[in-house]
Every structure is written in C-alpha cells, then in structure tokens.
Tab-separated table of C-alpha atoms in Angstrom:
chain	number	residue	atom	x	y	z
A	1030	UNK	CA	0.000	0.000	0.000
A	1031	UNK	CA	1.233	3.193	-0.358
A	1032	UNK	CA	0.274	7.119	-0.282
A	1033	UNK	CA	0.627	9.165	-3.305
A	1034	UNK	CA	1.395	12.429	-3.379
A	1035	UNK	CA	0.358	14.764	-6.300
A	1036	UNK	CA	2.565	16.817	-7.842
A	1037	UNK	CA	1.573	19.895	-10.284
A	1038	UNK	CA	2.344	19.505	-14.270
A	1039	UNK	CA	5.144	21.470	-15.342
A	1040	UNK	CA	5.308	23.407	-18.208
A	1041	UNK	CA	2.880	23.795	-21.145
A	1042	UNK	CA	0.930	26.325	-22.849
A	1043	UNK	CA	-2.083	27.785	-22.356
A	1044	UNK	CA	-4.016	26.245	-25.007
A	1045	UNK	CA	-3.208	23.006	-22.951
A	1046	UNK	CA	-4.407	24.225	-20.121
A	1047	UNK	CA	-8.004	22.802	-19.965
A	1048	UNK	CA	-5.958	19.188	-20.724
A	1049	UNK	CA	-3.310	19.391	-17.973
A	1050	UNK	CA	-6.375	19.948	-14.659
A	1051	UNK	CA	-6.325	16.286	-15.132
A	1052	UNK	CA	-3.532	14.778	-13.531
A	1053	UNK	CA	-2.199	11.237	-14.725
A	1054	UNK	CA	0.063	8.571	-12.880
A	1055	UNK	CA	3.047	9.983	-14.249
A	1056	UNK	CA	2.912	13.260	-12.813
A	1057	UNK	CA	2.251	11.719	-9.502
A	1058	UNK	CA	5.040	10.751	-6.711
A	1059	UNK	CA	5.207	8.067	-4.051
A	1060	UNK	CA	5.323	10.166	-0.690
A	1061	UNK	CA	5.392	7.823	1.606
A	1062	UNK	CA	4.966	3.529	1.869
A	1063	UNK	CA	3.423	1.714	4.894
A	1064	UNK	CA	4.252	-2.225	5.234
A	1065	UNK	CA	0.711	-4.239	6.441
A	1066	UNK	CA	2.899	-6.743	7.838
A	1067	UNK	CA	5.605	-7.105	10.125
A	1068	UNK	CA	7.682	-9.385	7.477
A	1069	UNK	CA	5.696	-8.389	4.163
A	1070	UNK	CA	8.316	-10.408	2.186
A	1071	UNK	CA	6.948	-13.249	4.172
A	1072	UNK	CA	3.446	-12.949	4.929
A	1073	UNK	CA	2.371	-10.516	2.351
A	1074	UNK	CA	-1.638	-9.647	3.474
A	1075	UNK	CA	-3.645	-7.551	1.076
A	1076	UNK	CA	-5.562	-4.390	2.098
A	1077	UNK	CA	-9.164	-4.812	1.548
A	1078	UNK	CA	-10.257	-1.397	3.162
A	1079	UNK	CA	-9.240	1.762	4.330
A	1080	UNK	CA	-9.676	5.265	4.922
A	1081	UNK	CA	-8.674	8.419	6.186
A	1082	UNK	CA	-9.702	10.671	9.032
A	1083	UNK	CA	-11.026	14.176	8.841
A	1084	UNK	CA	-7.837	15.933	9.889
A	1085	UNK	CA	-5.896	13.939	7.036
A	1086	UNK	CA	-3.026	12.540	9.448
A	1087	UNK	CA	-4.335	9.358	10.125
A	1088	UNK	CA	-5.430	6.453	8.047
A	1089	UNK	CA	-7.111	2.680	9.092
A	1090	UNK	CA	-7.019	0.306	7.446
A	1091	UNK	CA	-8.356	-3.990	7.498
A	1092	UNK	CA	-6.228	-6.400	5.364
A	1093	UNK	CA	-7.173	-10.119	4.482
A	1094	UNK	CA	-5.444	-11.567	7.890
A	1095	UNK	CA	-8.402	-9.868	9.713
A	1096	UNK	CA	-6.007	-7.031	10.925
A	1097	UNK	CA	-6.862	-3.335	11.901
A	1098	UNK	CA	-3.900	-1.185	11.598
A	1099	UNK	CA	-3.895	2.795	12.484
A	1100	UNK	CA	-0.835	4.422	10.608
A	1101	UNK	CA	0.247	7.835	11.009
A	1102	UNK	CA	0.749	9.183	7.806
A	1103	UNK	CA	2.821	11.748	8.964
A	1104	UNK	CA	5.351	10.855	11.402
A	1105	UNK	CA	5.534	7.531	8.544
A	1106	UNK	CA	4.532	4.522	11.282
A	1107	UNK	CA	1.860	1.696	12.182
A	1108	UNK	CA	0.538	3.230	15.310
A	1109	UNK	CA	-1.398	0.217	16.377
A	1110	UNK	CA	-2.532	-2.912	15.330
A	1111	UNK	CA	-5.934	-4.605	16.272
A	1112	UNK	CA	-7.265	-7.742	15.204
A	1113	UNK	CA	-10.506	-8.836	14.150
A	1114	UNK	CA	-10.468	-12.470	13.783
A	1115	UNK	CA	-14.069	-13.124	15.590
A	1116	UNK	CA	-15.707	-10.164	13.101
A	1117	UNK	CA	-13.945	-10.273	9.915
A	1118	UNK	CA	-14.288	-6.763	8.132
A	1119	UNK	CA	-15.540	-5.951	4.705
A	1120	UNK	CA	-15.415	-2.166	4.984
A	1121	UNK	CA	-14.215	0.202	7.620
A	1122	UNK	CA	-15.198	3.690	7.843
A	1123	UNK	CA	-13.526	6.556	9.754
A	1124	UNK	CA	-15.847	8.546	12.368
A	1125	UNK	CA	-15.053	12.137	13.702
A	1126	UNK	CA	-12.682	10.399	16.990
A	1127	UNK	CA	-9.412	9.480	15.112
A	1128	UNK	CA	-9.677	6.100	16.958
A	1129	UNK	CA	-12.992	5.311	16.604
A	1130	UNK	CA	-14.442	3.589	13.580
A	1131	UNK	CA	-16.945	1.462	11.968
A	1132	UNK	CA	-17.034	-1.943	10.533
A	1133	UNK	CA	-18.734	-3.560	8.577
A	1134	UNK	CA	-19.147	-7.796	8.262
A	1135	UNK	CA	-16.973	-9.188	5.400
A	1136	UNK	CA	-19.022	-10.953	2.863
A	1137	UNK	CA	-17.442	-14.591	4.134
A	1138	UNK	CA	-18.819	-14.570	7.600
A	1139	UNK	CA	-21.917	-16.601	7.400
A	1140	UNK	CA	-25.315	-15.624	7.088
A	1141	UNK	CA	-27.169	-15.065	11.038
A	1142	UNK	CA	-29.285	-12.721	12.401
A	1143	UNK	CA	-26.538	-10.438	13.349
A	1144	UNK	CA	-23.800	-11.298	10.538
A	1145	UNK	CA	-24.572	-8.152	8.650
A	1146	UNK	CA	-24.609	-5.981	12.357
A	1147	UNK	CA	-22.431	-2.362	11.765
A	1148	UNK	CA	-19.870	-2.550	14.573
A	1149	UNK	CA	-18.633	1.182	16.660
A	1150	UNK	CA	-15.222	0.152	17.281
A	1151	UNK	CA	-12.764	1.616	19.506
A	1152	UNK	CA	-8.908	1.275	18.520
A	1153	UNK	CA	-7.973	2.783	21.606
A	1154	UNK	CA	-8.853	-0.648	23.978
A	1155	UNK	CA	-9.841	-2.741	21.066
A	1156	UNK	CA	-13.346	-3.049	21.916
A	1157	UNK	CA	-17.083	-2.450	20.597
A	1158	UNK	CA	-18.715	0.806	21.411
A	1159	UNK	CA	-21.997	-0.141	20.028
A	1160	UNK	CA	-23.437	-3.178	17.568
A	1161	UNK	CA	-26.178	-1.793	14.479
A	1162	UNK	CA	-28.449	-3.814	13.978
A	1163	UNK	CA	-31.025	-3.899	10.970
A	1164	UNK	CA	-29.204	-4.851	7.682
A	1165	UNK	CA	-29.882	-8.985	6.818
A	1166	UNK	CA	-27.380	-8.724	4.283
A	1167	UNK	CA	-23.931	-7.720	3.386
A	1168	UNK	CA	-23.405	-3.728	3.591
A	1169	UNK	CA	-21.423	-2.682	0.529
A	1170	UNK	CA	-21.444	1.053	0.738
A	1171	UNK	CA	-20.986	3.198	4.363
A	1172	UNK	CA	-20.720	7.073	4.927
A	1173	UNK	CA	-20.447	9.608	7.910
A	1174	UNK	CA	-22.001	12.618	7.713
A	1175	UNK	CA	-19.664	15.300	8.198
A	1176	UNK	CA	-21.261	17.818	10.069
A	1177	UNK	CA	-22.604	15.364	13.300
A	1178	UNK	CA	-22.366	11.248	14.383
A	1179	UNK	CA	-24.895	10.442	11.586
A	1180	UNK	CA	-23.915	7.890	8.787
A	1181	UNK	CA	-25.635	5.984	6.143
A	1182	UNK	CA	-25.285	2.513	4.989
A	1183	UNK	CA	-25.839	0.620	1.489
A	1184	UNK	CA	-26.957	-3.391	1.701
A	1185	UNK	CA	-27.443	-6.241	-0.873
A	1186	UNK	CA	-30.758	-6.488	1.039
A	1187	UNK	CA	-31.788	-3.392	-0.902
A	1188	UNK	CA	-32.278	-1.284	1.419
A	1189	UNK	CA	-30.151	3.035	2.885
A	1190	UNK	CA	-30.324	3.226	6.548
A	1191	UNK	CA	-29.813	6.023	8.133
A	1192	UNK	CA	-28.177	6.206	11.594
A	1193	UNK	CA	-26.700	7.693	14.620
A	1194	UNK	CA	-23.623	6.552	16.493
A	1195	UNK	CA	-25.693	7.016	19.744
A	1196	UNK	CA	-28.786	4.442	18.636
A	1197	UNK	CA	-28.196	0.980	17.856
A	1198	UNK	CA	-31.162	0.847	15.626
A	1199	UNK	CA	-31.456	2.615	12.370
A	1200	UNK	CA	-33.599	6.269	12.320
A	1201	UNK	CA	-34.357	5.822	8.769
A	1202	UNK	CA	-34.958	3.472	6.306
A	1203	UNK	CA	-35.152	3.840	2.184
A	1204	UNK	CA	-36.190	0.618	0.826
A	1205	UNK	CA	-35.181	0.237	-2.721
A	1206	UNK	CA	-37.536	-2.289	-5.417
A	1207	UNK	CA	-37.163	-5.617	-5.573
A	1208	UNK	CA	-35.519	-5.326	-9.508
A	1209	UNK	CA	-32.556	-2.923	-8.188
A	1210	UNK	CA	-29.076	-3.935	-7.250
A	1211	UNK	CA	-27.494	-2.871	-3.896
A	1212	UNK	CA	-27.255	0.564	-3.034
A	1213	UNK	CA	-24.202	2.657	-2.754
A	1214	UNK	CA	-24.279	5.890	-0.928
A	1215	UNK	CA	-22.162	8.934	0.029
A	1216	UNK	CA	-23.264	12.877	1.798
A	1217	UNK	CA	-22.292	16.111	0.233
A	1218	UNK	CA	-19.500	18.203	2.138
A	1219	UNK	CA	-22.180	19.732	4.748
A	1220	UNK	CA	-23.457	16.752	5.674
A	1221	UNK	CA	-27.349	17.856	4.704
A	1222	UNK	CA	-27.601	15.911	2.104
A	1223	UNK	CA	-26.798	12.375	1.074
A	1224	UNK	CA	-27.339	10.690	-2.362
A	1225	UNK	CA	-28.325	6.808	-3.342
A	1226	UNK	CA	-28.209	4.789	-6.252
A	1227	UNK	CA	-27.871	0.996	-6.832
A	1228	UNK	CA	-25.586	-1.090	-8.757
A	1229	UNK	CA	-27.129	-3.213	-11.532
C-alpha cells in the first residue's frame, strides 16, 4: 500500500491548459509507503479497506489476515494494530474520533441474524462501542455525515439506513424495489444531504 502524493504539471501552454487539470500517474510521486505486515516479504496480506480521518493525518485500514492497523501518515509509522479475527471486516469507515471507527461484516462470515450488524469500534482498547443492527445482508457502501455522528449505509438487502452513532437501531430506512441492485451511498460536504443509487 502506499500514499501518493500529487505533484503539479510542469510546463505547457495555455491552449493546454483545460488538458493538464487532469492529472495522470506519471505526474504523480510516491510520498510515503506503509508495510501491512511485520515481514511483508513473508506474509504478504492484502488491504481490503481503508480510509482516512477528517484531519488527514491518520489512516485505518483492514487487510485479508483480519487485521486493523492505524498508521500515522505523517510521522511515517503503524501506530497500532488490532485484530478482528471473531468479526472479519468488509469495509471500515472513519468517524469524527481518530480512533474510533466502523465496521462492517466481510461478505465470508456466514449468514445469522446479526452477521450483517455495523460494529462502533474503539482502537484505543480494542473493543465495541456499540453493535447496528437492521441490515440482513452484506453492507457494501458506508458514509459519515460530516457535520454530526450520523452515517448511512448501502446493503445487498436493498435497502439506505440512516443512523446515529448514539442508537443501535437505524432512524431511517429507504427501501429500494425488488428489480434494483445494492445501493451505494455517500453525503455532500455539509453533511445535509446524502445521495443513493444501486448497482445493476
């Protein structure tokens, strides 16, 4: 895995101009790499999720060995490692608390009434704030609001829930037809809004 760093086209004229706002590979630069194991050369995991916090420094991430890792992205270091062997995770989102995130089941943990539970985890002490219950299949798409402790979810059961970190069950639900795929979702940048569609 590795952080990328975008660098500005040089040169150029103006005609070009409209061509070069679209940056490509080659004009980016590797700032920084973070190893997801302690001997990659040996045990090489993938990453299967990740994302970054609001204030950019940190990242989280879940690789295929059922591992949470916290990096700093700027002082270049794995801050802490969790693992997640009992809930393995298929997508983990970032709250506002830069050790405090949510997981979501991975789509090989089998099928029970709370398989496809959202899980509040802490990565300070490793443990579960709060469980979500309501989706009965796998969730596919997740987003926090940014302006409060709202976020959304996406399932293969068809259906956007809408929830709060404080409420284990959902405050809203959009149901989508029975001929749709699974929703994906995402807010705008003030958090008032969020937006749905489905994948065929």
């Amino acid at each position: 895995m590795s952080a990328m760093e975008v660098e500005a086209p040089q040169g150029g004229d103006e005609g070009a101009a409209a061509e070069d706002d679209v940056f490509r590979a080659g004009e980016m630069r590797i700032a920084a790499v973070f190893h997801p194991s302690v001997n990659p050369a040996l045990d090489p995991p993938t990453i299967d999720t990740m994302d970054f916090h609001d204030d950019g420094r940190w990242m989280v991430t879940a690789d295929s060995e059922n591992e949470i890792m916290l990096i700093d992205t700027v002082g270049g270091k794995v801050e802490k490692r969790s693992h997640a062997k009992a809930n393995p995770v298929g997508m983990i989102r970032y709250t506002h608390h830069e050790q405090s995130v949510l997981c979501s089941s991975h789509r090989s943990v089998p099928n029970s009434d709370t398989a496809h539970d959202i899980r509040y985890l802490s990565l300070y002490d490793n443990t579960y704030l709060r469980l979500f219950h309501g989706h009965t299949e796998e969730v596919i798409s997740m987003a926090m609001c940014p302006a409060d402790d709202t976020f959304v979810t996406g399932s293969k059961d068809r259906s956007v829930r809408l929830w709060n970190l404080n409420a284990r069950r959902s405050t809203g639900i959009l149901q989508f037809p029975l001929t749709s795929g699974a929703p994906i979702v995402a807010y705008d940048p003030t958090g008032k809004v969020f937006a749905a569609t489905y994948q065929r």
